[in-house]
Tab-separated table of C-alpha atoms and ligand atoms in Angstrom:
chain	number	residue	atom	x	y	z
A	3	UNK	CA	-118.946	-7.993	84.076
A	4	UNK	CA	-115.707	-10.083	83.141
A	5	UNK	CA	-115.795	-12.183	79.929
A	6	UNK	CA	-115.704	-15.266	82.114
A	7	UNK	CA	-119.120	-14.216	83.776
A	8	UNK	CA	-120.371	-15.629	80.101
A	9	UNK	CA	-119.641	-19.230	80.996
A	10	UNK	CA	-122.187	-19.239	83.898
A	11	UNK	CA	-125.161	-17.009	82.266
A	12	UNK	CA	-128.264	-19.251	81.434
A	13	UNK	CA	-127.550	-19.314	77.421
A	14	UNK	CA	-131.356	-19.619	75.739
A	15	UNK	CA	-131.030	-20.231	72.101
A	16	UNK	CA	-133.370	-19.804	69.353
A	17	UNK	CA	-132.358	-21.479	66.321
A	18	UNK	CA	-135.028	-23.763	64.475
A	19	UNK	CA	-133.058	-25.336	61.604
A	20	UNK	CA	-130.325	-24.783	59.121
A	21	UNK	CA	-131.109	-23.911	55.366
A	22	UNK	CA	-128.971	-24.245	51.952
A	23	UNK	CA	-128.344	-20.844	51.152
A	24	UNK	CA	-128.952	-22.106	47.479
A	25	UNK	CA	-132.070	-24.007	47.399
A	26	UNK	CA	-133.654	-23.250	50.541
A	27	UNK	CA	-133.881	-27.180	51.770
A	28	UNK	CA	-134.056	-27.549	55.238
A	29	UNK	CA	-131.597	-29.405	57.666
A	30	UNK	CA	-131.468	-30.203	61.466
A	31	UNK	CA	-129.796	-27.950	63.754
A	32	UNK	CA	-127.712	-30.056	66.388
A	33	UNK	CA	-126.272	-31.823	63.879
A	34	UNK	CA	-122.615	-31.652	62.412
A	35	UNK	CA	-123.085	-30.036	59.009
A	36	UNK	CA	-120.296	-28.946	56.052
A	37	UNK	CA	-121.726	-27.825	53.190
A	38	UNK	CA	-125.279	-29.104	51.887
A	39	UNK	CA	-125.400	-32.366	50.081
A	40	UNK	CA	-125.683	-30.016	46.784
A	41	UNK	CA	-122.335	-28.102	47.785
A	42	UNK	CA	-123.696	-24.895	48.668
A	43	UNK	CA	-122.946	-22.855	52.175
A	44	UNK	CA	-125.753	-23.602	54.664
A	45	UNK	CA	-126.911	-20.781	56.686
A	46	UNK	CA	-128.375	-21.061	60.067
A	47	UNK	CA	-132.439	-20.212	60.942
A	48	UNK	CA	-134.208	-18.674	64.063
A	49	UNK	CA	-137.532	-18.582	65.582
A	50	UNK	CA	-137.289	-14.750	65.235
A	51	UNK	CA	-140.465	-14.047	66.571
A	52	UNK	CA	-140.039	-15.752	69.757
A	53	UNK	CA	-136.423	-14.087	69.866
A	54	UNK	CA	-138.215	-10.725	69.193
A	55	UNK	CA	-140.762	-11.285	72.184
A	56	UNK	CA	-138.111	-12.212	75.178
A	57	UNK	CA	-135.692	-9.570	74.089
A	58	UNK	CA	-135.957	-5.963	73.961
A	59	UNK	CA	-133.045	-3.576	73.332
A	60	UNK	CA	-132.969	-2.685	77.428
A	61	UNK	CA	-131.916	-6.111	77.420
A	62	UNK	CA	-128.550	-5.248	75.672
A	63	UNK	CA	-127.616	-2.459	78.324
A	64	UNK	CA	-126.403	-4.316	81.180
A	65	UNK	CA	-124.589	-6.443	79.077
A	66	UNK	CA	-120.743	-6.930	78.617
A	67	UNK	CA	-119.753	-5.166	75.740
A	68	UNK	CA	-118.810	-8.457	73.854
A	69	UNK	CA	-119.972	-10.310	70.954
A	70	UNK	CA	-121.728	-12.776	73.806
A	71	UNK	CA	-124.564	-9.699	74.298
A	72	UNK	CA	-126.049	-10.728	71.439
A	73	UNK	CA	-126.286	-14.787	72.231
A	74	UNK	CA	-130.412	-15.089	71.768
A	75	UNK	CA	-129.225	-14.534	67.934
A	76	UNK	CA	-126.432	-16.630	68.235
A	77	UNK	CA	-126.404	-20.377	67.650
A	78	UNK	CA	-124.359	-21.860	71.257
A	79	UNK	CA	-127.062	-23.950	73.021
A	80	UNK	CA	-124.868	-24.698	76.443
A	81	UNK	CA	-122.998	-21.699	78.130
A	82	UNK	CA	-120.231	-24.337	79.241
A	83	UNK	CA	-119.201	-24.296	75.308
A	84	UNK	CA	-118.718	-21.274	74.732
A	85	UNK	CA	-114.906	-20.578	74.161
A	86	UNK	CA	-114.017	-16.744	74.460
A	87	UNK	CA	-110.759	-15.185	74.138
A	88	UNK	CA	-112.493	-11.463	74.692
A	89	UNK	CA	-114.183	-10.597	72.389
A	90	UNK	CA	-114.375	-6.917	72.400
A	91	UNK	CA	-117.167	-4.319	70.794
A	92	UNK	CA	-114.274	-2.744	68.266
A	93	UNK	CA	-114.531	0.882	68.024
A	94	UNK	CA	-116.205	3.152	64.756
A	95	UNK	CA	-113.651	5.738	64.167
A	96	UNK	CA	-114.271	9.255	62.198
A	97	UNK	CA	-112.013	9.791	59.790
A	98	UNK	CA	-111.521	13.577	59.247
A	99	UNK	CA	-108.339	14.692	57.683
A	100	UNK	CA	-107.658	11.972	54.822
A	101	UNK	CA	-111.515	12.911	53.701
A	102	UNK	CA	-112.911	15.578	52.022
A	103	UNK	CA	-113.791	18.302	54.403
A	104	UNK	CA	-117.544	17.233	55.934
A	105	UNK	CA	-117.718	13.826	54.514
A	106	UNK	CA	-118.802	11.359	57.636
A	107	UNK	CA	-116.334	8.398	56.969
A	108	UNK	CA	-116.424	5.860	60.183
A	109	UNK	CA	-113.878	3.326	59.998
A	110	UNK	CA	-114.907	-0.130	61.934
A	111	UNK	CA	-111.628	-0.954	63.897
A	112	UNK	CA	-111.941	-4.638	63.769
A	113	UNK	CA	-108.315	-5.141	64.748
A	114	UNK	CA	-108.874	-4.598	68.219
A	115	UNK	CA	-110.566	-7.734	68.416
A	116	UNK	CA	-108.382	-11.395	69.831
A	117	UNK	CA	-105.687	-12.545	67.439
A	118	UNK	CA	-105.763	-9.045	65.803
A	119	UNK	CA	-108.997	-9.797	63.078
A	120	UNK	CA	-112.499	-9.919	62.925
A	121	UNK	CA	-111.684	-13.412	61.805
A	122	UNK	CA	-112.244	-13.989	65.774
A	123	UNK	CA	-115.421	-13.568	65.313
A	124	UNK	CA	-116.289	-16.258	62.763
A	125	UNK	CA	-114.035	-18.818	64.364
A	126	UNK	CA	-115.080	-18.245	68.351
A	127	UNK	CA	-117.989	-19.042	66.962
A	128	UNK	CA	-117.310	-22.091	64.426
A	129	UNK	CA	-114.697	-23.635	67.807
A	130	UNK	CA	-117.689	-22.969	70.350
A	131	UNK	CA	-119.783	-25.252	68.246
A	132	UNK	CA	-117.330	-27.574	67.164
A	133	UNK	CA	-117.010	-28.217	71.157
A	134	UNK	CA	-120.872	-28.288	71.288
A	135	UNK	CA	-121.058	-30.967	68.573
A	136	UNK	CA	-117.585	-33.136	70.345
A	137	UNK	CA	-115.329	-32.433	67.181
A	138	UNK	CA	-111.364	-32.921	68.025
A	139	UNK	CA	-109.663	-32.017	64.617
A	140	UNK	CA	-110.311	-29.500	62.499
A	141	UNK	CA	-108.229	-28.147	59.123
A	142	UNK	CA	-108.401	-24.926	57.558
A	143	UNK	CA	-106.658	-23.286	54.698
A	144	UNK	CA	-106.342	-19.439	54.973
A	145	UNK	CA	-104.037	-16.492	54.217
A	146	UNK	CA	-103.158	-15.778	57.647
A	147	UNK	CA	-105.231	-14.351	59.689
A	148	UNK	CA	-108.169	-16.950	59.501
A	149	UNK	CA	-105.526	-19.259	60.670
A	150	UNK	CA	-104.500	-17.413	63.855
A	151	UNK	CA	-107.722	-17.351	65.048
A	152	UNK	CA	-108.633	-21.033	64.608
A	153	UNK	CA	-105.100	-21.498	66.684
A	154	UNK	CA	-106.046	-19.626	69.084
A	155	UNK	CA	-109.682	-20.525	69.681
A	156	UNK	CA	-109.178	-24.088	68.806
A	157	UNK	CA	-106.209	-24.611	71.491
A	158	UNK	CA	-108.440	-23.119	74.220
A	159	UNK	CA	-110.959	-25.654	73.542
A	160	UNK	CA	-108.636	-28.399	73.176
A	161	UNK	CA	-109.376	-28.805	69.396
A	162	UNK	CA	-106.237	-30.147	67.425
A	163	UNK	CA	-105.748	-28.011	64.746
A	164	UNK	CA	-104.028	-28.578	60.946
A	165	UNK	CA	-103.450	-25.304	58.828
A	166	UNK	CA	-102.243	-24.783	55.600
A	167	UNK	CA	-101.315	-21.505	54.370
A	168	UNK	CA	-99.997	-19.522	51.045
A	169	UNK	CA	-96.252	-20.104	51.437
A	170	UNK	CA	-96.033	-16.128	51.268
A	171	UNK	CA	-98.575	-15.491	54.001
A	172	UNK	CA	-97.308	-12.656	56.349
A	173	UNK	CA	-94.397	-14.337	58.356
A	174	UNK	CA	-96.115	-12.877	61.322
A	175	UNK	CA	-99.093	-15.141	60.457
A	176	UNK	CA	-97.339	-17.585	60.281
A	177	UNK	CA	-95.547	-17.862	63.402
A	178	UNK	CA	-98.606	-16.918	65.602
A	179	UNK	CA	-100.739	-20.128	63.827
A	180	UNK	CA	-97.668	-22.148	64.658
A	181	UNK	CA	-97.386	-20.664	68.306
A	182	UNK	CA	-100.958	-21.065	69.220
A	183	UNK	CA	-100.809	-24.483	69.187
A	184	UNK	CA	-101.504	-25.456	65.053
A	185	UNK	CA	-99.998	-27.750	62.912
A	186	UNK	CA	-98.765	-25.339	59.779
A	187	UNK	CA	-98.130	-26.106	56.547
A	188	UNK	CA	-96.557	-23.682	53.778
A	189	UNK	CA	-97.975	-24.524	50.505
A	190	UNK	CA	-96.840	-23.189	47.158
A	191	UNK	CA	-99.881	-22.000	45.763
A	192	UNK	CA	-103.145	-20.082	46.946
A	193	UNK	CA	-105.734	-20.444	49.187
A	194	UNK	CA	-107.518	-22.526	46.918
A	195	UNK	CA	-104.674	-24.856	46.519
A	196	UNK	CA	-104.480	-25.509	50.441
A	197	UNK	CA	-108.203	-25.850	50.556
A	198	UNK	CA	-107.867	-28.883	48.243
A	199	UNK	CA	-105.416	-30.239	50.239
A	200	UNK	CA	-107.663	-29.700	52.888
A	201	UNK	CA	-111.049	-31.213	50.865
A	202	UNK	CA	-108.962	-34.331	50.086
A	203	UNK	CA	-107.358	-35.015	53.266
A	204	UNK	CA	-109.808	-34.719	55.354
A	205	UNK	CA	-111.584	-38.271	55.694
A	206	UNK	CA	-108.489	-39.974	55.715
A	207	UNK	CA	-106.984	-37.778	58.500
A	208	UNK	CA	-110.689	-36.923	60.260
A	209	UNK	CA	-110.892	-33.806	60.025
A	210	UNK	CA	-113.676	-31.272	60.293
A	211	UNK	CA	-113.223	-28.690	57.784
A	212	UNK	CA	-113.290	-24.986	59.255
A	213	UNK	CA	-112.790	-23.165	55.345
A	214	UNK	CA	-114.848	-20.446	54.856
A	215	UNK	CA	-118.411	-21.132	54.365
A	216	UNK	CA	-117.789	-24.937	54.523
A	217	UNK	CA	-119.291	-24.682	57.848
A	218	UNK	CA	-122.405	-22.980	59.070
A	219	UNK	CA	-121.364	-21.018	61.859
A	220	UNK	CA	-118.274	-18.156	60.724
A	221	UNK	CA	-121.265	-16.545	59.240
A	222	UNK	CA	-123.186	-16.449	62.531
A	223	UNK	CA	-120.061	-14.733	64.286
A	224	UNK	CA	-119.324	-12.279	61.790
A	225	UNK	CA	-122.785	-11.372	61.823
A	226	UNK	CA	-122.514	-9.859	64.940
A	227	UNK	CA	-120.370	-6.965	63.305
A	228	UNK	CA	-123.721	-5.588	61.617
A	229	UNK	CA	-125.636	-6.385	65.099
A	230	UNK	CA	-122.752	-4.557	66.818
A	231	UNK	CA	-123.051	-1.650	63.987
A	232	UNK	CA	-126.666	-1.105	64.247
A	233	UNK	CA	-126.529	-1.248	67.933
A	234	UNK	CA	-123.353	1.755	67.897
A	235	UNK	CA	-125.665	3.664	65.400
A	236	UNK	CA	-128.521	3.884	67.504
A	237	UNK	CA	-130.278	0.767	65.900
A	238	UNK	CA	-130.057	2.447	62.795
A	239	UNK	CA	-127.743	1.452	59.618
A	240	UNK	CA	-125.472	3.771	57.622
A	241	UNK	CA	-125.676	4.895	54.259
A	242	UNK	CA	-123.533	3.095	52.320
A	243	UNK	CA	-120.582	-0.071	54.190
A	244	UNK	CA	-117.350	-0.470	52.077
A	245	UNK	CA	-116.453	-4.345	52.796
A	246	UNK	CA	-113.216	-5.787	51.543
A	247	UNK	CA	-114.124	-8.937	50.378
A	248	UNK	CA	-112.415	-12.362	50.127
A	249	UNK	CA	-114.862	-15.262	50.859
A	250	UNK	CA	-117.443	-12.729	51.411
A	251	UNK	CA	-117.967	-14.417	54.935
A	252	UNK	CA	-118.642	-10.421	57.040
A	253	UNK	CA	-120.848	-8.989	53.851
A	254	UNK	CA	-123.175	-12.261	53.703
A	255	UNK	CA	-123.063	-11.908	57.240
A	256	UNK	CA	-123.866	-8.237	57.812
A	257	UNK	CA	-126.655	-8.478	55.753
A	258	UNK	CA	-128.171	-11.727	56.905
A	259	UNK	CA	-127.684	-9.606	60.862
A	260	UNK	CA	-129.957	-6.375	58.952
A	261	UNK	CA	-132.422	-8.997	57.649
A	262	UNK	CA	-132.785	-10.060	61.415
A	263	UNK	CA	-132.939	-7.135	63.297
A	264	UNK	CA	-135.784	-5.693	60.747
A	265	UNK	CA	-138.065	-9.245	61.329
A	266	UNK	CA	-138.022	-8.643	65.041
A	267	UNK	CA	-138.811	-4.613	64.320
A	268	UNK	CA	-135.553	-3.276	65.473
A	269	UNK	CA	-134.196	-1.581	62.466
A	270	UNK	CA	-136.490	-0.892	59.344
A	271	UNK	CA	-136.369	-1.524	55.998
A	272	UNK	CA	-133.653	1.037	54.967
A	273	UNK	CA	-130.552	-1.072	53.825
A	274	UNK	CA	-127.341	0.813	53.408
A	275	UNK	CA	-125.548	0.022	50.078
A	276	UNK	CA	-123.134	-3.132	50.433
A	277	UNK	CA	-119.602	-2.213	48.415
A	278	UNK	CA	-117.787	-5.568	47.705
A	279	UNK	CA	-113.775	-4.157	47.695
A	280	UNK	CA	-111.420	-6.513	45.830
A	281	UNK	CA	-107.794	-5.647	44.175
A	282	UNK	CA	-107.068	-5.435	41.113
A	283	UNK	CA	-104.787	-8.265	40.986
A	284	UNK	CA	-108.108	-10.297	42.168
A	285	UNK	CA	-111.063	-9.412	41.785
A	286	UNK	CA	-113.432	-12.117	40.222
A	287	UNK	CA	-116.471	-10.992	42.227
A	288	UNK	CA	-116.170	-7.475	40.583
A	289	UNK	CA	-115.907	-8.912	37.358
A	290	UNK	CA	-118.747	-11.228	37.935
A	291	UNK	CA	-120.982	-8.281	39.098
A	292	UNK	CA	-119.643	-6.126	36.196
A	293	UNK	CA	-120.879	-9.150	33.842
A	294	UNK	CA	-124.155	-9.522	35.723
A	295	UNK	CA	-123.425	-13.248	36.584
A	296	UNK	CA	-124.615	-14.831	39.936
A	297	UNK	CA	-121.160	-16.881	40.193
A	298	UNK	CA	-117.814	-16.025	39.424
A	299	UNK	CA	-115.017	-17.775	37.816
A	300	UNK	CA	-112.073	-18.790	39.564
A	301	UNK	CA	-109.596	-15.579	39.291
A	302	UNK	CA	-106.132	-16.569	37.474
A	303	UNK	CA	-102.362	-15.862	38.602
A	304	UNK	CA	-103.999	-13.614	41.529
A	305	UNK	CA	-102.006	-11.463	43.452
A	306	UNK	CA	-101.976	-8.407	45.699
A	307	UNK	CA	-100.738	-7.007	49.191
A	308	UNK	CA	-104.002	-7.290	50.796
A	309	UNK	CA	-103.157	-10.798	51.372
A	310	UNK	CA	-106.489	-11.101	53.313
A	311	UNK	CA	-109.030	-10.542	49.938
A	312	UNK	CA	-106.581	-12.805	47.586
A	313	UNK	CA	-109.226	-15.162	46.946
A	314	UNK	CA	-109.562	-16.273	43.564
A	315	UNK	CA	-112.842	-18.167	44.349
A	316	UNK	CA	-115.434	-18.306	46.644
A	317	UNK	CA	-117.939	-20.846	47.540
A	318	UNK	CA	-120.820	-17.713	48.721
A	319	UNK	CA	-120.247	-15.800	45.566
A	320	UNK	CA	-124.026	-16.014	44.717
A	321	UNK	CA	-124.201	-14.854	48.245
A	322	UNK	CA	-122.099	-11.824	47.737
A	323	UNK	CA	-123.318	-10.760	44.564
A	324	UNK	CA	-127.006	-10.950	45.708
A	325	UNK	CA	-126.516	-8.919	48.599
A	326	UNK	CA	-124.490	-6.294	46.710
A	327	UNK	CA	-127.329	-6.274	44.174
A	328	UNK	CA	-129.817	-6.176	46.036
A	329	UNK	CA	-128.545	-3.185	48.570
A	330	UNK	CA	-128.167	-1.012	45.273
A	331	UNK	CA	-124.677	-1.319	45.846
A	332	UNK	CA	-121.462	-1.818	43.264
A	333	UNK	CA	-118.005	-3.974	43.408
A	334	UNK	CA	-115.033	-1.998	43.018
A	335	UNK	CA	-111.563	-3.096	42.314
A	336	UNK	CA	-108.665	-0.864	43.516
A	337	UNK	CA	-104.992	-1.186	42.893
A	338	UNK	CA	-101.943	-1.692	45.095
A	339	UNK	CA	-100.872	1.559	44.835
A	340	UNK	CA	-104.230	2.918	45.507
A	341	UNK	CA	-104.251	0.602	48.316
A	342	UNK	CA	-100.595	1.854	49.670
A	343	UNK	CA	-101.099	5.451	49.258
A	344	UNK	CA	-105.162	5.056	51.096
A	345	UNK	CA	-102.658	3.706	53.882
A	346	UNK	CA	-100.455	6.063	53.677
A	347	UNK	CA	-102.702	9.042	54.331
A	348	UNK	CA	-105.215	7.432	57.186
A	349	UNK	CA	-102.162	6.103	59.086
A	350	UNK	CA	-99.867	9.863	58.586
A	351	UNK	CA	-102.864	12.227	58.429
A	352	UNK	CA	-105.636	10.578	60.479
A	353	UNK	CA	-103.451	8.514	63.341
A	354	UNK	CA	-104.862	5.618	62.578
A	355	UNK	CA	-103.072	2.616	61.122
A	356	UNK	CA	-104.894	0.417	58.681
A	357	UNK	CA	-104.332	-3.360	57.484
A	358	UNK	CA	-104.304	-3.460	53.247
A	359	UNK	CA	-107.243	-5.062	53.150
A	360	UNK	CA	-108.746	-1.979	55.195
A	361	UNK	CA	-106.841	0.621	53.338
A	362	UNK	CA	-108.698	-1.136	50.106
A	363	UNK	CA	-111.628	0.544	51.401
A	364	UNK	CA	-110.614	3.887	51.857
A	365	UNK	CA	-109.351	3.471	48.460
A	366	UNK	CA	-112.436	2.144	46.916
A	367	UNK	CA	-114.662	4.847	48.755
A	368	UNK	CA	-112.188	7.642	47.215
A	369	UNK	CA	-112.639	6.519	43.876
A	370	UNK	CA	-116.428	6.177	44.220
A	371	UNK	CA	-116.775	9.368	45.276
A	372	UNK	CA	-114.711	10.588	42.209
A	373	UNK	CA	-116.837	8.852	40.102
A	374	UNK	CA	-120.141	9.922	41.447
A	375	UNK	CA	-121.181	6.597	42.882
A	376	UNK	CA	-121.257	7.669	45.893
A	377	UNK	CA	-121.527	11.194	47.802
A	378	UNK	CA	-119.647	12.966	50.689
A	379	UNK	CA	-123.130	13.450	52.283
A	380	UNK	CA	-123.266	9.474	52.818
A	381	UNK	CA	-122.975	8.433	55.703
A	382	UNK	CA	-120.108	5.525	55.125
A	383	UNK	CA	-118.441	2.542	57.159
A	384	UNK	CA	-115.008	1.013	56.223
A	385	UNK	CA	-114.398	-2.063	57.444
A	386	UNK	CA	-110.711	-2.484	58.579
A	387	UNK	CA	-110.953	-5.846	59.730
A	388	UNK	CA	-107.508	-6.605	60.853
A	389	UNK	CA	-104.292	-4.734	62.880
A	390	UNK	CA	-102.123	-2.974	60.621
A	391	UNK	CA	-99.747	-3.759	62.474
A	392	UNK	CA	-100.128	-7.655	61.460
A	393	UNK	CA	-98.254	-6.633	58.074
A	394	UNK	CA	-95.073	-5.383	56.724
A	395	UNK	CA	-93.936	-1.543	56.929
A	396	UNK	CA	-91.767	0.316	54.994
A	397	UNK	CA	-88.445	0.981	56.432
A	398	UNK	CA	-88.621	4.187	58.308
A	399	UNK	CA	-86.370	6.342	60.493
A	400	UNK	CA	-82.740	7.947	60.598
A	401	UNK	CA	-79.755	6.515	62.699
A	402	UNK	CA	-78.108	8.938	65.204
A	403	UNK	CA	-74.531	8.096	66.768
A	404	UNK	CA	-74.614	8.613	70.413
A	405	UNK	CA	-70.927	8.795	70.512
A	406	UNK	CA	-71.078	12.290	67.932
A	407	UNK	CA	-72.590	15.507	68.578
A	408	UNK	CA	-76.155	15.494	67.689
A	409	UNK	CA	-77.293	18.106	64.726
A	410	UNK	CA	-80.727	19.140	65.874
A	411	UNK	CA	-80.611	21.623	63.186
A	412	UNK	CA	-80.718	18.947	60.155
A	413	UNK	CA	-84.181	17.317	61.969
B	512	LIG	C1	-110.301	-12.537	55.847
B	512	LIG	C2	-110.055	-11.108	55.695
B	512	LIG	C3	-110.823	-10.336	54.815
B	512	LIG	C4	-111.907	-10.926	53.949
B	512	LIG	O1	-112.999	-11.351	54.720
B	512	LIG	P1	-114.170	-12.235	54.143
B	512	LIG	O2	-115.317	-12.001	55.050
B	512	LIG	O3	-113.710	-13.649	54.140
B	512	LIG	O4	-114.452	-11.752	52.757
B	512	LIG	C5	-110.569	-8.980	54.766
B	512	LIG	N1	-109.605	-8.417	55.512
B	512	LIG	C6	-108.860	-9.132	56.374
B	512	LIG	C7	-107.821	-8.434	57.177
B	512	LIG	C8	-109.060	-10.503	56.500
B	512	LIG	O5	-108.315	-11.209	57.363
């Protein structure tokens, strides 16, 4: 089956309403929606029971291995909308020689996925329902990689696109938002700065807003990365999942995808332990979960080279800290040279080549396991969820002068 086959499968969908993630109030489906009238993310509802009686796991087998297999959970009512770039299953990779000997460390290789993040997932989602409800402009602020997928997804679809980005996003963010079709603006502050230029521009200019959260349907995409994990387990979950957390958009959305699966009997009750990763240089959900608050204040003069969790505030933070509390799991803060040297070993040691944010993780699960908070019998997930190669390497290598003898001796 090619991706394209999606576009003419019969496309049954099962959701009943949406729902403020803070006060429960109901809203239509069907309807364009930003956040609830109180300001809180909404989150999207199914008739799960009916979705558990017309699909069985057998279903899944003949399936292409995209996020598109799991559509009954998925929010697209018309196959003709649904705008696909190829949206690959992304791999779960042992780690073996950057680990202590016997731990079972699986890293979730989300950079295989289009534009080079899971950030694909949230927006093919978000785009394919923007077409659904007939929006034609959308705005977004991001730190890059956010960005590249709304280009990407959005030009398909014929959405006009306006982002605004940290004017010391990766330059290699920059110039694939710019090439795939966007509008980009350099801004000199942080995400939250371009996401008020975004809140305050956006009647005038008519824009929908794609931020994180500020729409209902991200969440729905990256949701299928804890479908697609319990599915590659067996229909099981792991121990403990190491997320590296910005908006929080993949955690919320992991464990609204375990809450799921258990109502229509696939998985049980068994939750692994959500880790919220953050840097040191920003890292207000850790200090909010350190404090015991429900929200978090808005972190100051943040900075770090996982460019991809410097958010200093998030809208889902109740979200976030809820699901971390309620999984028995802990935020963690690591620093950047944690984060470097975490890099360092899974890309020399282990071949394979993580983004910062990623490397975050490895670094977090290291020091958890130092600390006793976790233990090398758990069975653990790292999210990298972008390329490595999306950021900037040390310089490496030797020059050799064709024109001079060669001393093999000195390599
Ligand atoms: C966006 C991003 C994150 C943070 O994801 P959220 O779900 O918004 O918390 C982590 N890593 C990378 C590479 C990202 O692009």
């Amino acid at each position: 089956m090619t991706f394209e086959d999606n576009t003419t499968t019969e496309h049954p969908t099962f959701v009943t309403h949406l729902e403020c993630g803070m006060t429960g109030a109901i809203f239509k489906a069907d309807e364009l929606h930003q956040l609830s009238p109180e300001g809180w993310p909404m989150l999207v509802r199914y008739d799960l029971e009916a979705l558990g009686k017309s699909l069985s796991k057998n279903d899944l087998a003949n399936r292409s291995a995209d996020l598109w297999r799991y559509r009954e959970f998925l929010p697209v009512r018309k196959a003709e909308n649904i705008v696909s770039l190829g949206e690959v299953m992304t791999p779960l990779m042992p780690l073996s020689r950057c680990v202590p000997a016997g731990a079972t460390v699986l890293v979730k290789d989300e950079g295989r996925l289009p534009t080079g993040s899971f950030k694909a997932r949230g927006l093919a989602l978000a785009v394919s329902m923007a077409k659904e409800l007939g929006i034609t402009r959308a705005a977004m602020p991001t730190n890059g990689n956010a960005g590249a997928a709304l280009a990407a997804y959005a030009s398909k679809a014929g959405i006009e696109t306006y982002v605004f980005c940290p004017e010391d996003t990766p330059a290699v963010n920059m110039a694939e938002i710019a090439l795939q079709g966007a509008k980009l603006y350099r801004v000199n502050g942080l995400i939250n700065d371009c996401g008020k230029i975004v809140g305050e521009g956006k009647e005038a200019m008519g824009w929908f807003d794609v931020s994180t959260l500020k729409e209902p349907y991200r969440i729905e995409g990256k949701k299928t990365m804890g479908l697609e994990l319990a599915e590659q387990l067996g229909w099981r979950v792991p121990d403990v999942i190491f997320y590296p957390t910005g908006g929080g958009t993949g955690l919320i959305g992991m464990w609204k995808a375990f809450a799921e699966l258990e109502a229509i009997g696939w998985i049980g009750s068994k939750r692994p332990r959500m880790v919220a990763v953050q840097a040191e240089g920003c890292a207000p959900i850790v200090k909010a979960w350190e404090e015991g608050k429900r929200h978090a204040e808005t972190w100051v003069d943040a900075h770090t080279v996982a460019s991809g969790i410097r958010v200093p505030a998030a809208i889902g933070d109740f979200l976030i800290l809820d699901a971390v509390r309620q999984s028995d799991g802990f935020a963690s803060a690591v620093s950047d040279a944690d984060i470097e040297q975490a890099r360092t070993d899974a890309a020399g040691q282990d071949g394979v080549l993580l983004c910062p944010e990623g490397a975050a993780t490895l670094a977090a699960y290291r020091a958890a396991l130092e600390s006793g908070q976790v233990s090398s019998d758990d069975e653990v997930v790292l999210h990298n969820c972008g390329s490595g190669l999306k950021y900037p390497m040390p310089e490496a290598g030797s020059d050799i002068d064709r024109h001079k003898p060669v001393d093999y001796a000195s390599m």
